[in-house]
CSV table of C-alpha atoms and ligand atoms in Angstrom, one decimal:
chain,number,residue,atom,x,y,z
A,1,UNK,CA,-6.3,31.9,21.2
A,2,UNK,CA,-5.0,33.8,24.1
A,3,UNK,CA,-7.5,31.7,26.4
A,4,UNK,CA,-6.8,28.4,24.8
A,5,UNK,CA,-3.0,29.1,25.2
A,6,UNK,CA,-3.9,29.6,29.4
A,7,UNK,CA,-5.5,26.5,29.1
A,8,UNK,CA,-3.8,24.1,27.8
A,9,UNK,CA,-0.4,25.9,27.6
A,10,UNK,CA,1.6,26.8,24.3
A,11,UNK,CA,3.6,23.5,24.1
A,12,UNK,CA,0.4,21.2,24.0
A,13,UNK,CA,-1.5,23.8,22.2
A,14,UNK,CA,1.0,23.6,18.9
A,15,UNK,CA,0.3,19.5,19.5
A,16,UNK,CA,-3.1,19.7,19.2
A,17,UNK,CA,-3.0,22.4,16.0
A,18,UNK,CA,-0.3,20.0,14.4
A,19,UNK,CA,-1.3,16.8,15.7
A,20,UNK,CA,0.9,14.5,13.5
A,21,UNK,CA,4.1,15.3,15.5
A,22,UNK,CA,4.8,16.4,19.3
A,23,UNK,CA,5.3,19.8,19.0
A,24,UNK,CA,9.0,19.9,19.0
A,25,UNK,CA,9.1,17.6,16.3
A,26,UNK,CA,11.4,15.3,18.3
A,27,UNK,CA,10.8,11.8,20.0
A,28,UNK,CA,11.9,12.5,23.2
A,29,UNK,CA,12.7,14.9,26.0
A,30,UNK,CA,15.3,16.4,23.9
A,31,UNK,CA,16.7,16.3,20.6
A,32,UNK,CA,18.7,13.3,20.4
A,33,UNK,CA,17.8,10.1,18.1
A,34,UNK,CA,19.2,7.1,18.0
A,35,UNK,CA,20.7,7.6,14.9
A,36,UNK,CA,22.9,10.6,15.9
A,37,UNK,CA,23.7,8.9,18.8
A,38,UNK,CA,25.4,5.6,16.8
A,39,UNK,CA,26.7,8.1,14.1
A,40,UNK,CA,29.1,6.0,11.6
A,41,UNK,CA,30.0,3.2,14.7
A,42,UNK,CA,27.1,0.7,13.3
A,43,UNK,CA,23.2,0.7,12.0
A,44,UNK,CA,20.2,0.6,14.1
A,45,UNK,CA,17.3,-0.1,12.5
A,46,UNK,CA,13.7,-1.2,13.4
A,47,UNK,CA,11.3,-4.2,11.5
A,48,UNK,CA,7.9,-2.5,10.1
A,49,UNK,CA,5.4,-3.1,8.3
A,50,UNK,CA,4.5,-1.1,5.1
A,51,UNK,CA,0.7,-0.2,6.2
A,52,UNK,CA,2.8,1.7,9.1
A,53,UNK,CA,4.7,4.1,7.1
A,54,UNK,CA,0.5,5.3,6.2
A,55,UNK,CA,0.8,6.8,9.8
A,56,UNK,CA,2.4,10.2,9.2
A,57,UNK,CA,3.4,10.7,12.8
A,58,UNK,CA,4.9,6.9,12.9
A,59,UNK,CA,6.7,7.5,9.4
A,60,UNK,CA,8.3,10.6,11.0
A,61,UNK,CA,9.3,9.2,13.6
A,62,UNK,CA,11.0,6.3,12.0
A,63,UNK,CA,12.7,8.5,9.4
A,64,UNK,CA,14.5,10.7,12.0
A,65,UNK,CA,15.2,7.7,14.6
A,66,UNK,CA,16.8,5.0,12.6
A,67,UNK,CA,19.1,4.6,9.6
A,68,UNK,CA,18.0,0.9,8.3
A,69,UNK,CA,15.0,-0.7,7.7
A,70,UNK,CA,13.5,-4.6,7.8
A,71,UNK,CA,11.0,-5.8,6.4
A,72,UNK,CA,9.0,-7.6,9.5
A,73,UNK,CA,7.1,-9.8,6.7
A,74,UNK,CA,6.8,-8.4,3.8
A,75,UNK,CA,10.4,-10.0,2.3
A,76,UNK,CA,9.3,-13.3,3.5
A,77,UNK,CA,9.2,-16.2,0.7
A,78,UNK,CA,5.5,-16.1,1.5
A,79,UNK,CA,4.8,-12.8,1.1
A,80,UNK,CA,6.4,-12.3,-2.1
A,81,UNK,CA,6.0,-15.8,-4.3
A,82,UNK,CA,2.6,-17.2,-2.2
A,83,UNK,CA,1.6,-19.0,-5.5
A,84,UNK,CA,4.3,-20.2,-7.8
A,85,UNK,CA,5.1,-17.8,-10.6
A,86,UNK,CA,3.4,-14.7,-8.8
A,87,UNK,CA,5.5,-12.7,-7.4
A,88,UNK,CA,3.9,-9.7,-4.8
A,89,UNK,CA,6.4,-7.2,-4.5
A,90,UNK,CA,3.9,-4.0,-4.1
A,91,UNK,CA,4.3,-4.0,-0.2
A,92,UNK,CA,7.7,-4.9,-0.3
A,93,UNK,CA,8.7,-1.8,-2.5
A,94,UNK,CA,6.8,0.7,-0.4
A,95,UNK,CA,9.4,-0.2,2.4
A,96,UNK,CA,12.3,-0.2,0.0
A,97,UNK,CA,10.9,3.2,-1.6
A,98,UNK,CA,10.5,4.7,2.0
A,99,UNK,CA,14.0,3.9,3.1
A,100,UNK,CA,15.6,5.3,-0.4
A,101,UNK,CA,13.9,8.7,0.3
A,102,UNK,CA,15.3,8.8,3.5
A,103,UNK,CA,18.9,7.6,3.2
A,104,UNK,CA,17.9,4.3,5.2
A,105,UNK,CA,19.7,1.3,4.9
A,106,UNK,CA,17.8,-2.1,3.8
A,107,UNK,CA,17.7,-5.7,5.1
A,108,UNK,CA,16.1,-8.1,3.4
A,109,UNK,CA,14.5,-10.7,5.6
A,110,UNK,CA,14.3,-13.9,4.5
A,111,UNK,CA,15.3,-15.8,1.2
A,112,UNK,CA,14.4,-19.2,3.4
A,113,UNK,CA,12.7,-20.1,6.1
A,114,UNK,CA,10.6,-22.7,7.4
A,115,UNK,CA,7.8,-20.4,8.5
A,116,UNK,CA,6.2,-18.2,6.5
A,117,UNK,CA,7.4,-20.0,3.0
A,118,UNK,CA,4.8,-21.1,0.4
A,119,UNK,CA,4.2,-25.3,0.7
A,120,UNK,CA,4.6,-25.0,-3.3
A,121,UNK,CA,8.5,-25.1,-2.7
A,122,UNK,CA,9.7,-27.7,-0.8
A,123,UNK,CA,6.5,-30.5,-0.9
A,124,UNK,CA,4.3,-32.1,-3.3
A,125,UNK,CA,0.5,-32.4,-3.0
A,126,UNK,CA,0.4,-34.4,-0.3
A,127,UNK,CA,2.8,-32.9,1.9
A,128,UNK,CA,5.8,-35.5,0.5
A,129,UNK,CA,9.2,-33.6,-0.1
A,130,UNK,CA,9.4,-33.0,-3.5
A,131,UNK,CA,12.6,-34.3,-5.0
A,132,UNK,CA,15.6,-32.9,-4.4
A,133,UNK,CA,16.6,-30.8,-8.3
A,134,UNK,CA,12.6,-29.9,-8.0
A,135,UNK,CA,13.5,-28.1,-4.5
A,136,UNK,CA,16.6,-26.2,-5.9
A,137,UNK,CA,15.3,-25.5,-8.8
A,138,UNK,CA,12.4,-23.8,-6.5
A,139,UNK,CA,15.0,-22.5,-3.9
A,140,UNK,CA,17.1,-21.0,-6.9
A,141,UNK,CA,13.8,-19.7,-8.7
A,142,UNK,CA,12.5,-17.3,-5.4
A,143,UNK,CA,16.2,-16.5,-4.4
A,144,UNK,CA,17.0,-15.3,-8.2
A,145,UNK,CA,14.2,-13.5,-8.9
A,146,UNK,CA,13.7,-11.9,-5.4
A,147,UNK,CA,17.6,-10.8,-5.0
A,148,UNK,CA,17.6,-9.3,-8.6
A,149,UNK,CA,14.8,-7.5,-7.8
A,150,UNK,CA,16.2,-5.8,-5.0
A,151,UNK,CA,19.1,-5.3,-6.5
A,152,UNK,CA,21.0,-2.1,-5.3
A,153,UNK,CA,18.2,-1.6,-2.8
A,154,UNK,CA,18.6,-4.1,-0.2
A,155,UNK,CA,22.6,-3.7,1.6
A,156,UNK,CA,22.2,-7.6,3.0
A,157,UNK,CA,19.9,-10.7,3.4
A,158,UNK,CA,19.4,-13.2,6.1
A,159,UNK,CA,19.6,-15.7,3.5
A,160,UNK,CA,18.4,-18.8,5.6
A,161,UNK,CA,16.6,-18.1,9.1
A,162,UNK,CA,16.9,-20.5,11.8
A,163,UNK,CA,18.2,-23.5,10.3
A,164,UNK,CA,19.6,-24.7,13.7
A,165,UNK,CA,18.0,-27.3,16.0
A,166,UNK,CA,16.8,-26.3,19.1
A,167,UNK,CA,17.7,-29.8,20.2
A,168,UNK,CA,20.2,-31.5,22.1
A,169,UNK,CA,21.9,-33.7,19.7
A,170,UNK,CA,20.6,-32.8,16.9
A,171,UNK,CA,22.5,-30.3,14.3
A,172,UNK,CA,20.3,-28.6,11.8
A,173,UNK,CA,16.3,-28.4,12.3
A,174,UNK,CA,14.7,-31.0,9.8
A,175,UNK,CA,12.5,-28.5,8.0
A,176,UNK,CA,10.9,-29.2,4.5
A,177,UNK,CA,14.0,-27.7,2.7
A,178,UNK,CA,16.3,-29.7,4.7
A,179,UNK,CA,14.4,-33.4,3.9
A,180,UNK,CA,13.9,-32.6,0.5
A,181,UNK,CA,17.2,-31.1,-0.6
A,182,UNK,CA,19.4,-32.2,2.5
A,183,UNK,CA,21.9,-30.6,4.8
A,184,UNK,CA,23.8,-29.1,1.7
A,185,UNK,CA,20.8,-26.4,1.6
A,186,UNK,CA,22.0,-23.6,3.8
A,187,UNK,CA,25.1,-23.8,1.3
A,188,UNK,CA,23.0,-24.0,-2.2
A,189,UNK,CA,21.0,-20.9,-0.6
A,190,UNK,CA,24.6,-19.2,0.0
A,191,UNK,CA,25.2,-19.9,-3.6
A,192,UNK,CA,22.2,-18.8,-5.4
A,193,UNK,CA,22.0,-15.3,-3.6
A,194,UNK,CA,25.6,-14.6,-4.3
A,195,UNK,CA,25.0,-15.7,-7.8
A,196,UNK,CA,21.9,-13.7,-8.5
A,197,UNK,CA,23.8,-10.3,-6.6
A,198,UNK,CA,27.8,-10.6,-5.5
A,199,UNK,CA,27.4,-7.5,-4.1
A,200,UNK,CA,25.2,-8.0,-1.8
A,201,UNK,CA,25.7,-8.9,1.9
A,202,UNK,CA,24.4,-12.7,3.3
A,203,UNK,CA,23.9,-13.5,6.6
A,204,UNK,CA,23.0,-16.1,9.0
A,205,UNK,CA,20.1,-15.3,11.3
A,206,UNK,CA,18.9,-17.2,14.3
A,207,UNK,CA,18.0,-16.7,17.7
A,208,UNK,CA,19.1,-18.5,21.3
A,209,UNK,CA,22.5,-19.1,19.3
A,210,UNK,CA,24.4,-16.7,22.0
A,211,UNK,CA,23.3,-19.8,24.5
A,212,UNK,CA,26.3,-22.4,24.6
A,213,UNK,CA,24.4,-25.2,22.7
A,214,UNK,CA,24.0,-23.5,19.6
A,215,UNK,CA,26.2,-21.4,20.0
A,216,UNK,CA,28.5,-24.5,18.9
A,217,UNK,CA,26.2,-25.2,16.3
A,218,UNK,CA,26.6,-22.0,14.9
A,219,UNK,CA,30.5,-22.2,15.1
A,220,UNK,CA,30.0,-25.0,13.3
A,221,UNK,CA,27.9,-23.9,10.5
A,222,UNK,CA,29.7,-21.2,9.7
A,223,UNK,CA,33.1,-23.1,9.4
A,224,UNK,CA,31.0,-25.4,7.1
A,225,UNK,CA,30.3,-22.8,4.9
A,226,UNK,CA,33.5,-21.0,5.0
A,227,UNK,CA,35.1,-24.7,4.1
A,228,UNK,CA,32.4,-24.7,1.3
A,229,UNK,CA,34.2,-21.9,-0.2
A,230,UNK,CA,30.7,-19.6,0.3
A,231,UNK,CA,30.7,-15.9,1.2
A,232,UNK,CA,29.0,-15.1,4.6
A,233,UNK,CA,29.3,-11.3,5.7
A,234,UNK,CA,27.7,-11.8,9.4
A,235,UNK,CA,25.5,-13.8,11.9
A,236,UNK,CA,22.7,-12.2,12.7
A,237,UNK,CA,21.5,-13.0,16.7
A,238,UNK,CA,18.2,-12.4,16.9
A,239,UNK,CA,18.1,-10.9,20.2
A,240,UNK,CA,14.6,-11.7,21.1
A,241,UNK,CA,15.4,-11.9,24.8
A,242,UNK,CA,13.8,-11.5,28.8
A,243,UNK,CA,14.9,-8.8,31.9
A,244,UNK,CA,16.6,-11.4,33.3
A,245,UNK,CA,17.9,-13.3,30.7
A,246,UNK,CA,20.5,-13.9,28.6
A,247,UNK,CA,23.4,-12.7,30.6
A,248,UNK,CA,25.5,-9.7,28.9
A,249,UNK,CA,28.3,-11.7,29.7
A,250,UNK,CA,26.9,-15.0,27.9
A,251,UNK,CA,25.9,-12.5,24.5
A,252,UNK,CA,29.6,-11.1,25.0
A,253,UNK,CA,31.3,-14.4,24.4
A,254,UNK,CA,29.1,-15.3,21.7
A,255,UNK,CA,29.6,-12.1,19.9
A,256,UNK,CA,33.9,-12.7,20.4
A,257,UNK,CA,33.3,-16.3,19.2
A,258,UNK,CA,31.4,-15.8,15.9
A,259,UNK,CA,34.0,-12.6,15.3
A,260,UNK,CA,36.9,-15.0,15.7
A,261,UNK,CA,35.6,-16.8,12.8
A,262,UNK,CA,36.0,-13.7,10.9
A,263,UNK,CA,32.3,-12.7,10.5
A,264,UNK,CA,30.5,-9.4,11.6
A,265,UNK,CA,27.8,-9.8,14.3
A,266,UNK,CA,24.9,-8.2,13.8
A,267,UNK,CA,21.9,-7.6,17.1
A,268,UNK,CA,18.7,-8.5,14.3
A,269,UNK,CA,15.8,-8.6,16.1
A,270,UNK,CA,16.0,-6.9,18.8
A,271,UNK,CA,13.0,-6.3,21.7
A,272,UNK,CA,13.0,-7.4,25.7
A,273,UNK,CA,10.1,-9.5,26.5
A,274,UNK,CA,8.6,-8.2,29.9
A,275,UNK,CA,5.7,-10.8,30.5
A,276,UNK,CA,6.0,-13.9,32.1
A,277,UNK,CA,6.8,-16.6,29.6
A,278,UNK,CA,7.1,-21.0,29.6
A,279,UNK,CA,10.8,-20.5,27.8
A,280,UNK,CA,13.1,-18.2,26.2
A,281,UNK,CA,14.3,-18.0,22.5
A,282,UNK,CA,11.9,-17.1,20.0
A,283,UNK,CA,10.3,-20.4,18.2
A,284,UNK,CA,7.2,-19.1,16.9
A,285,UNK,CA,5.6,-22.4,16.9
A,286,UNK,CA,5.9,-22.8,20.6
A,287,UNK,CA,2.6,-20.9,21.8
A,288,UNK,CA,1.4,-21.0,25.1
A,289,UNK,CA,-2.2,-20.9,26.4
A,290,UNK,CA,-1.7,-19.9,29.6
A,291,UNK,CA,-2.6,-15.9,29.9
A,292,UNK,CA,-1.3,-13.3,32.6
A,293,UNK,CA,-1.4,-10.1,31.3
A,294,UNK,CA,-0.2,-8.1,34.1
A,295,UNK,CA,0.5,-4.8,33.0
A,296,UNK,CA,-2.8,-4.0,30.9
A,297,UNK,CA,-2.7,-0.8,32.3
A,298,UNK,CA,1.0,0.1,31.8
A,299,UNK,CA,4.5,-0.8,33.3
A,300,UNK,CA,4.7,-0.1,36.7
A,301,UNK,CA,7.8,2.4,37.4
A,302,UNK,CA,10.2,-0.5,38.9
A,303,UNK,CA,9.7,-3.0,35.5
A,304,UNK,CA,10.2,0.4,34.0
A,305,UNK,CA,13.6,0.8,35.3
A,306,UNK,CA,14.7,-2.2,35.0
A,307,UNK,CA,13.5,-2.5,31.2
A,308,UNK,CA,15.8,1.0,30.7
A,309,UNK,CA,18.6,-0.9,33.1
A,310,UNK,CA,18.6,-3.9,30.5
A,311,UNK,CA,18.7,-1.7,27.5
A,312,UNK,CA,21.3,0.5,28.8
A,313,UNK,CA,23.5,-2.8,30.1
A,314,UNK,CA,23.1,-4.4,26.4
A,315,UNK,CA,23.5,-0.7,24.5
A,316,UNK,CA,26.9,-0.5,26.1
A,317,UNK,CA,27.8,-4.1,25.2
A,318,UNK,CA,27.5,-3.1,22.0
A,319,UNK,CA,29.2,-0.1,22.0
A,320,UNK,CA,32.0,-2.0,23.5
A,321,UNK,CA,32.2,-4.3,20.5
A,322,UNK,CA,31.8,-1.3,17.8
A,323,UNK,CA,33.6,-2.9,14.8
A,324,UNK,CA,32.6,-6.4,15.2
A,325,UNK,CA,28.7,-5.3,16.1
A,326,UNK,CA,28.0,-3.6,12.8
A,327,UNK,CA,24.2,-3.5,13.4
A,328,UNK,CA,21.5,-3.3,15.7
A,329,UNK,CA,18.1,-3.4,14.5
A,330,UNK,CA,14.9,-3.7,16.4
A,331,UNK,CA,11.9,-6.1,16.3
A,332,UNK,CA,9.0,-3.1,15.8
A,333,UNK,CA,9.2,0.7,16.7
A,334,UNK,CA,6.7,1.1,19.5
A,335,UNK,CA,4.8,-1.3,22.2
A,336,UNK,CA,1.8,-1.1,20.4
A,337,UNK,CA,3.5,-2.8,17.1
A,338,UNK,CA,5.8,-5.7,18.7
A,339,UNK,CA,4.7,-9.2,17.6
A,340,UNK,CA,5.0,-10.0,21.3
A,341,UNK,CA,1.9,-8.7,21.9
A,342,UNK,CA,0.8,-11.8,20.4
A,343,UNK,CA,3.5,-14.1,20.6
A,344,UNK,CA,3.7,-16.9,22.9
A,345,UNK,CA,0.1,-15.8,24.0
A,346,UNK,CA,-2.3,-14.1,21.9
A,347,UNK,CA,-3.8,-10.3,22.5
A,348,UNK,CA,-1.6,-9.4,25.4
A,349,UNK,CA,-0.3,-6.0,26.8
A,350,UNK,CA,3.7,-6.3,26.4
A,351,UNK,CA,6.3,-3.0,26.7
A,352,UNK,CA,9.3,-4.6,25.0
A,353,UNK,CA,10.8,-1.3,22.9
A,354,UNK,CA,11.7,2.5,22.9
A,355,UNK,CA,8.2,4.0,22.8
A,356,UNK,CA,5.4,3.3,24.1
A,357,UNK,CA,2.0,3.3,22.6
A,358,UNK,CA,1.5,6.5,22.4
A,359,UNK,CA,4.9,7.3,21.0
A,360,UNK,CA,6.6,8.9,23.8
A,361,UNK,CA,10.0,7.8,24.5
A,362,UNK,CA,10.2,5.8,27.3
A,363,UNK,CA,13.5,5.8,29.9
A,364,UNK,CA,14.7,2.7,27.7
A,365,UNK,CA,14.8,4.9,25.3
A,366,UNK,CA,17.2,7.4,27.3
A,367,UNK,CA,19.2,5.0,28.6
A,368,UNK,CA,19.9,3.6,24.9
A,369,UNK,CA,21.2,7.1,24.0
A,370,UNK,CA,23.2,7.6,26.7
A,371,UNK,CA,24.9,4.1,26.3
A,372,UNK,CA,25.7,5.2,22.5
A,373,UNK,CA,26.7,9.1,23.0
A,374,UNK,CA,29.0,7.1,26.1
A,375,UNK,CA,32.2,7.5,23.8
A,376,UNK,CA,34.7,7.1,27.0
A,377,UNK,CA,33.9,3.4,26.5
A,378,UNK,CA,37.2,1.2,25.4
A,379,UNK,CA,36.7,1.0,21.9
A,380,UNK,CA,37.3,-2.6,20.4
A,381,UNK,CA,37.4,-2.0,16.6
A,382,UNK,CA,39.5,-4.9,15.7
A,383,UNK,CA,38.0,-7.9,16.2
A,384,UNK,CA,37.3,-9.2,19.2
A,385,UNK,CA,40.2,-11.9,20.1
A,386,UNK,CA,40.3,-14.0,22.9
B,401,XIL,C1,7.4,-12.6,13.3
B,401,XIL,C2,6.6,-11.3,13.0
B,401,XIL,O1,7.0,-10.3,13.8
B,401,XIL,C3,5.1,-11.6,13.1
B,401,XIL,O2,4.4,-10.4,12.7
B,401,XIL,C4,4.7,-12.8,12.3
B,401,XIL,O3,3.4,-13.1,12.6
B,401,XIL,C5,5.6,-14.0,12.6
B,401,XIL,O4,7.0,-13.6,12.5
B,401,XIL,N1,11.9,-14.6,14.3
B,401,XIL,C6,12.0,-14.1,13.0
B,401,XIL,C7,10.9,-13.2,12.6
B,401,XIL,O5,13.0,-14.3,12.3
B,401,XIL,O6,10.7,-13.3,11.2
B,401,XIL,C8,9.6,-13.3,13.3
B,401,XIL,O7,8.8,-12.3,13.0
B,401,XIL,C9,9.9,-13.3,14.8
B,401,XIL,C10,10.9,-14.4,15.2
């Protein structure tokens, strides 16, 4: 033993006895998580996938880091109701069960969307919206059943996800729930969830809406529903965004608008895109076939920097805005896991979280903590006014 310790040194030694953690059981350099670091100021959370939490050294990791949990597919309308009638909750409830033993938080992502939904709901045989009481009496069906079911389990839902046109000109995105039931939709959704749970939180969810055009879109939904008389808790911005781009400044004003309207903002989706890309915002129907993959063999030190620079810059944003920001949740736990290692191209190499593929921290991941320990920052509890 005494030889192996000289070669390989105590510290990697214990890793390679114990292998499913580093040897000081932490995530990075020191002790600090993310989750000490927000304390009670607001969540931050990460999307996974059940088949994850079968990783022991992943599962620890996410248990001591964050304090919410979203589903990244497994609450879809898809995933739970594929066929009509059959609901699949197995995957689902392995999230929720994870997140109960470890005094996580749950979001419940999505009661309707107009990806990853069943055809069954919204269009007949031959791909004809169905009419529109067939529609809510499918909408109100999957919201019912699904919000019940995670009832005192799931804190909040986005209850409709990107219903917003991308656009100019036009308001909401014509999507099969939208022709067959109409624009009154995002409302009847409202409805049935607060019906089938009125304890439960709702939210709008939707990304790009920190951008000026839908940002007024956005203002305007949300007045809509307020005028409808329906309960909204928060907008959720997605926050899929680039190094460069959005500007904090242009995220700031969006955040202080949708708060003026009396709404909680919460940072959903969080990750930072690194690779070169046709557009921004987060359409997942707008693939691209051209390929770079330049950093296959890792980040080089400046992108790096500049990643941790970004994270630090939007991390202090939100500390800023503690009070109106009530969450922060990100899109996957590590670079292996982010969807953007296959979204806009397929099978590329992207770095856009905490932790890299081999679960170290990276400086991102530093700069994040020191943004939320930074308590000298002006707090801004009440909501933001203008
Ligand atoms: C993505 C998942 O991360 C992928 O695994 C899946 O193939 C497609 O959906 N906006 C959303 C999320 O609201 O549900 C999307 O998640 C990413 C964009």
């Amino acid at each position: 033993m005494q030889i192996l310790k000289l070669l390989f040194g105590s510290a990697l030694l214990a890793m390679m006895m114990n292998h499913a953690t580093p040897a000081n059981g932490q995530d990075g350099p020191s002790a600090a998580t993310l989750r000490q670091a927000a304390g009670d100021r607001m969540l931050i959370g990460a999307a996974i996938m059940s088949r994850q939490l079968d990783n022991a050294e992943l599962a620890g990791l996410i248990a001591r880091q964050f304090n919410s949990l979203t589903g990244e597919n497994e609450f879809k309308p898809d995933s739970l109701q594929h066929e009509r009638g059959k609901f699949t909750f197995a995957a689902a409830d392995k999230i929720a069960d994870f997140a109960q033993k470890n005094g996580m938080k749950l979001i419940g992502h999505n009661l309707l969307w107009h990806q990853q939904t069943p055809p069954w709901m919204f269009v007949d045989d031959k791909k004809k919206p169905l009419p529109r009481d067939q529609a809510l009496a499918n909408l109100k069906q999957h919201i019912d059943a699904v919000v019940k079911h995670f009832h005192g389990k799931v804190i909040g839902w986005d209850v409709v996800n990107e219903a917003i046109s991308d656009k100019e000109g036009e308001y909401l995105r014509p999507t099969p729930a939208q022709k067959a039931i109409g624009d009154d939709y995002i409302i009847k959704a409202f409805e049935f969830a607060h019906a089938a749970d009125p304890d439960v939180q709702l939210y709008y969810n939707d990304y790009s809406i920190e951008g000026p055009g839908k940002r007024e879109k956005t203002i305007r939904l949300i007045k809509e529903l307020k005028a409808a008389g329906v309960k909204i808790d928060a907008v959720g911005i997605q926050g899929h965004w680039l190094l460069e781009q959005p500007a904090t400044q242009v995220i700031d004003d969006a955040i202080r608008a949708f708060a003026d309207l009396g709404v909680k903002v919460m940072i959903t989706e969080l990750d930072v895109d690194v690779l070169p890309r046709q557009h921004a915002g987060a359409d997942v129907s707008a693939t691209q076939r051209s390929v770079t993959d330049p950093y296959k063999r890792g980040l080089p030190p400046q992108i790096q920097e500049k990643l941790a620079r970004r994270y630090r810059e939007l991390f202090e944003l939100f500390s800023r805005r503690q009070g109106t920001v009530t969450r922060v949740t990100f899109w996957g736990t590590h670079d292996g896991a982010s969807w953007l290692n296959n979204w806009p191209a397929r099978s590329r190499t992207n770095h856009p979280l905490l932790w890299d593929r081999q679960l170290q921290p990276k400086p991102a991941f530093t700069a994040v903590i020191e943004a939320l320990s930074d308590r000298s920052a002006p707090a801004s509890s009440a909501p933001a006014s203008r």
